[in-house]
Structures are given as structure tokens and as C-alpha cells.
mmCIF file of C-alpha atoms in Angstrom:
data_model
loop_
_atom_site.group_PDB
_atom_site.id
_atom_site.type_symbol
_atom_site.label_atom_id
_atom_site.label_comp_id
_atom_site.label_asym_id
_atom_site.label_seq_id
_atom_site.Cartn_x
_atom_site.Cartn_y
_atom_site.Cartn_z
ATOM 1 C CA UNK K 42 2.300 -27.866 18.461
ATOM 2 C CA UNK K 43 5.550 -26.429 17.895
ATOM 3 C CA UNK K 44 8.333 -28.139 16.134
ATOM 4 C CA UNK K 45 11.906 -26.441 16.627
ATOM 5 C CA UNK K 46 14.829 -27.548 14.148
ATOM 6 C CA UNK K 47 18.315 -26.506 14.113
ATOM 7 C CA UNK K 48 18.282 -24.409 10.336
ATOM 8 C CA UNK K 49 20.675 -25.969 7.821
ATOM 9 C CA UNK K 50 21.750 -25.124 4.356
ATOM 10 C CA UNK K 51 21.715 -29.166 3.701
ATOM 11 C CA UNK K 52 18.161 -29.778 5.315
ATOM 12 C CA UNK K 53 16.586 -26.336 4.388
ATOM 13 C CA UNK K 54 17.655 -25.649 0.976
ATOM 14 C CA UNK K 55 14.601 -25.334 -0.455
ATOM 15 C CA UNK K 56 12.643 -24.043 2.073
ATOM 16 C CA UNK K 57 10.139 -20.665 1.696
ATOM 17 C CA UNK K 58 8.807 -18.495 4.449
ATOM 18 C CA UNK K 59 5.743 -16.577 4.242
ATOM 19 C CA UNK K 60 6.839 -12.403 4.973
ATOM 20 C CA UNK K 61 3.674 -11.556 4.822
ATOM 21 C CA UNK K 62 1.303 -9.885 8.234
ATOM 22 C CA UNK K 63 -1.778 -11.861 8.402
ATOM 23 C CA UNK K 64 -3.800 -13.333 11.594
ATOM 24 C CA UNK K 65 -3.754 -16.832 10.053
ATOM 25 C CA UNK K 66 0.151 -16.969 10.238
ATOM 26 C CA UNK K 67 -0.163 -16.043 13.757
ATOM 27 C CA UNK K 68 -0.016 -12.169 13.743
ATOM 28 C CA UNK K 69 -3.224 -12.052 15.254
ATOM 29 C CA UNK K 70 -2.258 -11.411 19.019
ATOM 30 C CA UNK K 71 -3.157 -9.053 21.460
ATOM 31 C CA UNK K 72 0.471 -8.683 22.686
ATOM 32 C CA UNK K 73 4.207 -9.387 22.051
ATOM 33 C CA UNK K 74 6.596 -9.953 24.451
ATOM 34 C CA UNK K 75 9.620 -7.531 24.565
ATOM 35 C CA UNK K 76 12.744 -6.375 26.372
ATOM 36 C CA UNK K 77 14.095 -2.978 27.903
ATOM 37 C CA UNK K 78 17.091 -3.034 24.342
ATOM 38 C CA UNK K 79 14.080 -2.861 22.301
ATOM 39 C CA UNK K 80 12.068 -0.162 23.896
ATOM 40 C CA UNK K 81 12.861 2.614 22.228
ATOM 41 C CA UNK K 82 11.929 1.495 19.130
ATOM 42 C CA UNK K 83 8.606 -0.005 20.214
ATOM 43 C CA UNK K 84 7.572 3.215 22.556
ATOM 44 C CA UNK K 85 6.847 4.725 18.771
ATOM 45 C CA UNK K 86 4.261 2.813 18.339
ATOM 46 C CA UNK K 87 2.837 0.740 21.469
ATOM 47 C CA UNK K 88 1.673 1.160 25.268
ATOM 48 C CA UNK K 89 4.348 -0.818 26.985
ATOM 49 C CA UNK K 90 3.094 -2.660 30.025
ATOM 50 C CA UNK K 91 4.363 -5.073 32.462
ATOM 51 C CA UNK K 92 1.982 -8.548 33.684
ATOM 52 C CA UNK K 93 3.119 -10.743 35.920
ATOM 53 C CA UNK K 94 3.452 -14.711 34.956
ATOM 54 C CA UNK K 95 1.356 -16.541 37.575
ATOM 55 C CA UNK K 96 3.774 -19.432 37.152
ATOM 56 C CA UNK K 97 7.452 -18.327 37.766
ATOM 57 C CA UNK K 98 6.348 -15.146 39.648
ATOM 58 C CA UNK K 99 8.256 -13.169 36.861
ATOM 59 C CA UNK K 100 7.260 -10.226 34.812
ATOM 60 C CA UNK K 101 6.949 -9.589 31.096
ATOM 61 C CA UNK K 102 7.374 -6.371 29.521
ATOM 62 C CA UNK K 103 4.885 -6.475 26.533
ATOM 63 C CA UNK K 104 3.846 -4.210 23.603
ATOM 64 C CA UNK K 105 0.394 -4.091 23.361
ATOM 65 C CA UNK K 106 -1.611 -4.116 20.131
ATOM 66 C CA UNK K 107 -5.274 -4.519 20.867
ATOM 67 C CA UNK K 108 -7.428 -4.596 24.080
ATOM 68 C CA UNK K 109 -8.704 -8.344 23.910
ATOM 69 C CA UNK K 110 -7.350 -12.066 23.023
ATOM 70 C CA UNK K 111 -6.650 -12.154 19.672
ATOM 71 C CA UNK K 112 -7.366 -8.843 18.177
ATOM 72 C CA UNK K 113 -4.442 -7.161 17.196
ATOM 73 C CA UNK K 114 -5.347 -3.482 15.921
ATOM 74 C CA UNK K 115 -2.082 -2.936 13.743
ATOM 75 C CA UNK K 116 -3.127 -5.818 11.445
ATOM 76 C CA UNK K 117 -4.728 -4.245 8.534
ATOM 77 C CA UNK K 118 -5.870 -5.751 4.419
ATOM 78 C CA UNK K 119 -2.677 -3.958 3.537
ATOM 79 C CA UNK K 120 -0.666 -6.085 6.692
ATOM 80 C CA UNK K 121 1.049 -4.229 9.618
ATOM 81 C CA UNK K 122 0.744 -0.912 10.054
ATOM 82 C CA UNK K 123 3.318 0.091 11.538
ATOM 83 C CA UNK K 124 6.757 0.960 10.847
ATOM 84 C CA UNK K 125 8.655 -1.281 13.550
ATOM 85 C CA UNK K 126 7.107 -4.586 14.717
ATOM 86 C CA UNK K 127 8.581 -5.651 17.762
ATOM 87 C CA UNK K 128 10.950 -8.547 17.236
ATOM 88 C CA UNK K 129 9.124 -10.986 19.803
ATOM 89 C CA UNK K 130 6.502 -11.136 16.794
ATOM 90 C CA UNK K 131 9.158 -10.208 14.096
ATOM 91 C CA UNK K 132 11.524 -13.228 13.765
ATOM 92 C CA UNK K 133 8.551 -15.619 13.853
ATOM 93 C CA UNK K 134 9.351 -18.409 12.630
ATOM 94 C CA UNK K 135 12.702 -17.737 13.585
ATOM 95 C CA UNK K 136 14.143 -18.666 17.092
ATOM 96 C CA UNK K 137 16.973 -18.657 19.138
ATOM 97 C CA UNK K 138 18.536 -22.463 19.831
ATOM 98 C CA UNK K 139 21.603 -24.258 21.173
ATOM 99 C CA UNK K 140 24.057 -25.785 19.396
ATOM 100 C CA UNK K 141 24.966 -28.987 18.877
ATOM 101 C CA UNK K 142 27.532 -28.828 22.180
ATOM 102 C CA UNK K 143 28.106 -26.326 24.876
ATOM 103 C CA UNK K 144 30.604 -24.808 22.714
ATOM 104 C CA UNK K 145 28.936 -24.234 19.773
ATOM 105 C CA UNK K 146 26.699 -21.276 21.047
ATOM 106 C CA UNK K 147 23.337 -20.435 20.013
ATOM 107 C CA UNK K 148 22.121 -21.233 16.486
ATOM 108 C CA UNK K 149 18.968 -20.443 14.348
ATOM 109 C CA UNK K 150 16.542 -22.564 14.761
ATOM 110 C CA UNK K 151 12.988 -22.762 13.027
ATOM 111 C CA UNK K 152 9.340 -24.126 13.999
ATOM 112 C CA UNK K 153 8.734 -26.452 11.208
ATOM 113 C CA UNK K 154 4.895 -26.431 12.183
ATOM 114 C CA UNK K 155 4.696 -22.614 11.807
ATOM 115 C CA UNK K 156 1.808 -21.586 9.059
ATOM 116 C CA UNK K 157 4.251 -19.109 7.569
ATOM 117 C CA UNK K 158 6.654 -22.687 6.688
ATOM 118 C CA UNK K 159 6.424 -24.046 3.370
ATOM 119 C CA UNK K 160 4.636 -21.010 1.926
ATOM 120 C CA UNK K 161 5.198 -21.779 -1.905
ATOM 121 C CA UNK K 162 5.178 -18.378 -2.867
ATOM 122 C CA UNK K 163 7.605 -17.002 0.257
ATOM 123 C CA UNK K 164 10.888 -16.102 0.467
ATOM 124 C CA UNK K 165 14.114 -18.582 0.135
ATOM 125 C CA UNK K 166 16.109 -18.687 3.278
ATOM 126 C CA UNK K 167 19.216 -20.178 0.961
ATOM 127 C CA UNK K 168 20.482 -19.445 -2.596
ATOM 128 C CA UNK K 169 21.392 -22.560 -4.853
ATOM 129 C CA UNK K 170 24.846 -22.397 -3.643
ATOM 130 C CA UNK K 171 23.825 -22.955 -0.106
ATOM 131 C CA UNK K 172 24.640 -19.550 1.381
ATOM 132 C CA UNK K 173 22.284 -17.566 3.308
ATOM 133 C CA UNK K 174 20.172 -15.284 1.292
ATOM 134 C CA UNK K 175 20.015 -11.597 2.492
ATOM 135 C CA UNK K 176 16.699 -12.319 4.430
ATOM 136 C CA UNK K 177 18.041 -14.964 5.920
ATOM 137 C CA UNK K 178 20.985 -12.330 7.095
ATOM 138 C CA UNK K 179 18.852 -9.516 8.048
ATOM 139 C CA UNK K 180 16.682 -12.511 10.269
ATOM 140 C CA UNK K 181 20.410 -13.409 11.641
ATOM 141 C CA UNK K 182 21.210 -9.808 12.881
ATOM 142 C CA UNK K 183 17.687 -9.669 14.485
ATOM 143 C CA UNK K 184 18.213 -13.350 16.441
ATOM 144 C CA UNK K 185 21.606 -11.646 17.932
ATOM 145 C CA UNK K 186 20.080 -8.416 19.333
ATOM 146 C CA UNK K 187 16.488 -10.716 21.315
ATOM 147 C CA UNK K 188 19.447 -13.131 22.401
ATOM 148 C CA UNK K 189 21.874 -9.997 23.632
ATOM 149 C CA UNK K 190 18.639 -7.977 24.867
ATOM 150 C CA UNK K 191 16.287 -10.876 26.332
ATOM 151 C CA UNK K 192 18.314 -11.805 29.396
ATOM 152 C CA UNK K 193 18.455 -7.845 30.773
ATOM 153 C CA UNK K 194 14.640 -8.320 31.352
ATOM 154 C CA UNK K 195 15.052 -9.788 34.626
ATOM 155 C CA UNK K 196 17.388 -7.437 35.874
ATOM 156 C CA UNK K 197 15.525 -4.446 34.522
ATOM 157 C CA UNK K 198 12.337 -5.869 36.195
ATOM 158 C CA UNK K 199 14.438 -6.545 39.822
ATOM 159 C CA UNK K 200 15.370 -2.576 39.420
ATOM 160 C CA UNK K 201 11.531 -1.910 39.308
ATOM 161 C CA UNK K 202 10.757 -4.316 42.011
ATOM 162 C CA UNK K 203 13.834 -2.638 44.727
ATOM 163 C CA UNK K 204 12.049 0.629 44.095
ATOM 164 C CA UNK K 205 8.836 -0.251 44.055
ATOM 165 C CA UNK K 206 8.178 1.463 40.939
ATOM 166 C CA UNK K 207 5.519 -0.788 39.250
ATOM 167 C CA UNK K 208 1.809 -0.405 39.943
ATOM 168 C CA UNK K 209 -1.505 -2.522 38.562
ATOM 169 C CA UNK K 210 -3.507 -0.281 36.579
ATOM 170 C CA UNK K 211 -6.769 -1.199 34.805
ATOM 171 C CA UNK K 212 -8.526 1.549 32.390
ATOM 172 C CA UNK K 213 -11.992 1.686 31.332
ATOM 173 C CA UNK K 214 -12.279 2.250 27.716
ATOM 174 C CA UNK K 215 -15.603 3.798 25.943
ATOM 175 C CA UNK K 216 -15.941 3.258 21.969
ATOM 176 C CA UNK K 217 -17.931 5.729 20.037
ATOM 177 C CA UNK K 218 -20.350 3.284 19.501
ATOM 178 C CA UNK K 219 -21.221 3.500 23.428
ATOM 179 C CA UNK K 220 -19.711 -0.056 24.116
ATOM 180 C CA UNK K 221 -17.535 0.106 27.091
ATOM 181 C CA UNK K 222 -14.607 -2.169 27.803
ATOM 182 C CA UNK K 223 -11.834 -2.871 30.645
ATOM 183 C CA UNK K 224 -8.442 -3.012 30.249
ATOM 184 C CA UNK K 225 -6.575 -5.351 33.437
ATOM 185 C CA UNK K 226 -4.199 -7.404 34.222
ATOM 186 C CA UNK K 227 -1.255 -5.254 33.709
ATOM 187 C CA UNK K 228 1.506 -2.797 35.734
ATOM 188 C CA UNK K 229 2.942 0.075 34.925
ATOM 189 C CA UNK K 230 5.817 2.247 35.989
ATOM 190 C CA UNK K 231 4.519 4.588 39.391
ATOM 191 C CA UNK K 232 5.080 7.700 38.188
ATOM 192 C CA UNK K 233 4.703 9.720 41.804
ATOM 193 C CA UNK K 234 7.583 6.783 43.043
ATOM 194 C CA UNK K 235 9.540 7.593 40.557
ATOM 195 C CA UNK K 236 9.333 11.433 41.039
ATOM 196 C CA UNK K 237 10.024 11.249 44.896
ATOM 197 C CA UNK K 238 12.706 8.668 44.443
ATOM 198 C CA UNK K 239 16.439 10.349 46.088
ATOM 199 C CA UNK K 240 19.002 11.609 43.808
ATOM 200 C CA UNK K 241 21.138 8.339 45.268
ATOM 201 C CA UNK K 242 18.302 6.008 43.588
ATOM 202 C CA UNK K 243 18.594 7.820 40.546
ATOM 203 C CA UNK K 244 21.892 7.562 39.954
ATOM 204 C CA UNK K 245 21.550 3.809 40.466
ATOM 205 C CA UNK K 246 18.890 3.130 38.414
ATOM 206 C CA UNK K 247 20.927 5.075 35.319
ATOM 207 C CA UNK K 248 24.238 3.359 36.166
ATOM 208 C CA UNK K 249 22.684 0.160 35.917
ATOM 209 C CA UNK K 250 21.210 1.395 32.633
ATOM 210 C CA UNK K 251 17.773 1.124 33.740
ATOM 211 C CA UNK K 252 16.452 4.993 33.961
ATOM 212 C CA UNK K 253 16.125 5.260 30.010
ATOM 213 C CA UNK K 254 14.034 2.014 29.406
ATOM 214 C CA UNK K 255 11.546 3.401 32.402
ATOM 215 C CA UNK K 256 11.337 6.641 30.423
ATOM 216 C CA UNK K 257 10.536 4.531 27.456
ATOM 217 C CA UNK K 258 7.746 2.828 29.061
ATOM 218 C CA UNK K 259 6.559 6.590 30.446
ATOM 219 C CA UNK K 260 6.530 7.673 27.169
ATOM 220 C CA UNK K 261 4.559 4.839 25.527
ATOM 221 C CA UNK K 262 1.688 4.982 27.148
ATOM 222 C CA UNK K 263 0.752 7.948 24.869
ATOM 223 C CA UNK K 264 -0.350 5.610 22.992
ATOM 224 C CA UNK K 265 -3.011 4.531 24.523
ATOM 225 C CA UNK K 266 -5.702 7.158 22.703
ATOM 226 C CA UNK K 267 -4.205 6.080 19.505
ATOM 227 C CA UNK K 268 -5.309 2.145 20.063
ATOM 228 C CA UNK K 269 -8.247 3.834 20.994
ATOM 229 C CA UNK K 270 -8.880 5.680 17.810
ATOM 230 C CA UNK K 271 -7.484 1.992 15.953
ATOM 231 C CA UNK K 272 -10.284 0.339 17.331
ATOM 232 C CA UNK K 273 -13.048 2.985 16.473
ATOM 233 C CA UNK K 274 -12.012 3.324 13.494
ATOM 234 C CA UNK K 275 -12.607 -0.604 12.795
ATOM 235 C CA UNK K 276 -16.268 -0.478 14.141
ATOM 236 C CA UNK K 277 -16.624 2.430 11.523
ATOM 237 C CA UNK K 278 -16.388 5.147 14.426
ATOM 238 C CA UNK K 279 -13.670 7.715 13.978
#
């Protein structure tokens, strides 16, 4: 269960954070939620898809790093491998809180109850004198751009929606050692939608700052064949 705390130099002086990428600390997932800001720098690495929250009716854009519950193909003995991890998973244990009053604004908060907490060997958040260390800053700087890029999700996803540009997909995946596997659950951007779509529509969709992040998501799926070859090379298949 997690426990979020407002992070202070008087209550957290002491306090180490694990850095390193390892399933127990709660890098093993299959996905990590992310946001049309970040997309540029996650299309390097990871399929972006969409999947709808049965809940509030919303969707998520995710990266995806593996092809089942809790397998998360970038996770390696040596720890990510990769050279961006998207920020969703990133600023873990790190989140985004409010402030003691409406005036305050956000502030950093932590999850106490995080395994990478207390690690006696991780990094100081605080130097003796009470003043942020340089992780602590670089953790900062991340904080502001999920809090400036997170709330464009829902207006990047409405764009999608008007146009009818998303579509469920679901891909059948053979490994080399004949075991077959399905991929659902997930949308993606129509491509033949977004082809015929009027000049008009296309103007709207980049004024509103949305035509990049959809050729983002285009692009991404590239790498598909290379979670593909991840996962091969795991069972020893290459």
C-alpha cells in the first residue's frame, strides 16, 4: 500500500533512495504510462499504444516494454537497457503532490512504502546542510515536465477521438522457439484515417499541437520486431 509524504529537508534528511533498475523495486512492469510531451523521447525506444480505462472511459497512452503482466524486456543483470526510461517509471518514488494550501502549488512528494526507500546503500536526497542534493534537483526538473505534460493527455486523446483516428489492434506474435502469443487490449493511431483526413483537419490537429505526437506514436511502432527479438533473445533464441 502506498504511503505519499510531502518531502522535507527536516523530515527527510537522512533519507537514501535506491537508483538502481531491478524488478523487486518495482521495475518489473509490462507498461508505463506516458504523455504526448514525452513522446519523442520514448518513440526511440518503445511501441506506443493507447488502452482504454474501463473505469473513467479514458485512455492511456503507454510505452510498452514486454508482451505480458510483469515481464518487462528492457530489465537486464546490468539494469535498464535503454537510454531513456520513460518518466511514468523514472521518478518512482518520486510524485507529484499539493501543497500545504491552494496557494502553495504542487510539491514533491514521496511513497514512504516504496522498496527503493530506505535503501542503505542509495543515494541522499539532502546534503548535511539541508539543501537538495543534485539528484534530488535533476528528480525536481523531471516532476515539473510529467506535471506540465500529464494534463495535455486528455486533450491529445479528444483530438484522436473527433477524428476517429484510434483503432484496436491485437498482433499474434511467434517466438523462435515455436510458442505463439497474442498481443490485445490496445489502440493505435488509423493510419488510412489519418491519410484521407482533409487538409482543414490537418491543420487543426497541428495547431492544436497534436499532429507531431501522432507521428510519434506512427513511428514507434517500429519497435515492435525489436521487443520481439528482446524476448527471443531471453529464451536463448536470437
Amino acid at each position: 500500500m502506498s504511503q505519499h509524504t510531502a518531502l522535507s529537508s527536516q523530515d527527510h534528511r537522512e533519507l537514501r533512495v535506491a537508483t538502481s533498475r531491478r524488478a523487486e523495486l518495482g521495475d518489473g512492469e509490462m507498461v508505463c504510462v506516458t504523455f504526448p510531451d514525452e513522446f519523442r523521447d520514448v518513440q526511440a525506444h518503445y511501441p506506443i499504444v493507447f488502452q482504454k480505462d474501463p473505469s473513467s472511459g479514458r485512455f492511456n497512452a503507454l510505452a510498452l516494454m514486454g508482451f505480458e503482466q510483469g515481464e518487462n524486456l528492457f530489465l537486464t543483470d546490468r539494469g535498464w537497457d535503454a537510454a531513456y526510461i520513460p518518466l511514468g517509471m523514472d521518478i518512482r518514488p518520486f510524485l507529484i503532490g499539493r501543497g500545504a494550501s491552494a496557494e502553495s502549488g504542487p510539491s514533491v512528494h514521496i511513497d514512504m512504502a516504496s522498496p527503493r526507500v530506505g535503501d542503505a546503500n542509495g543515494v541522499r536526497l539532502f546534503g548535511e546542510n539541508g539543501q537538495p542534493t543534485d539528484f534530488l534537483d535533476v528528480v525536481t526538473h523531471k516532476l515539473g515536465r510529467v506535471h506540465a505534460g500529464f494534463p495535455k493527455t486528455d486533450a491529445f486523446m479528444q483530438s484522436l477521438t473527433d477524428f476517429e483516428l484510434l483503432e484496436a489492434f491485437s498482433m499474434d506474435i511467434q517466438l523462435n522457439d515455436g510458442s505463439q502469443h497474442k498481443l490485445a487490449g490496445f489502440h493505435t493511431i488509423h493510419e488510412e484515417r489519418l491519410a484521407a483526413l482533409p487538409a482543414p483537419d490537418v491543420a487543426l490537429l497541428h495547431e492544436r499541437g497534436h499532429l507531431m505526437p501522432i507521428f510519434m506514436v506512427i513511428a514507434s511502432l517500429a519497435h515492435f520486431k525489436d521487443l520481439i527479438a528482446r524476448r527471443n533473445a531471453r529464451l536463448g533464441h536470437v
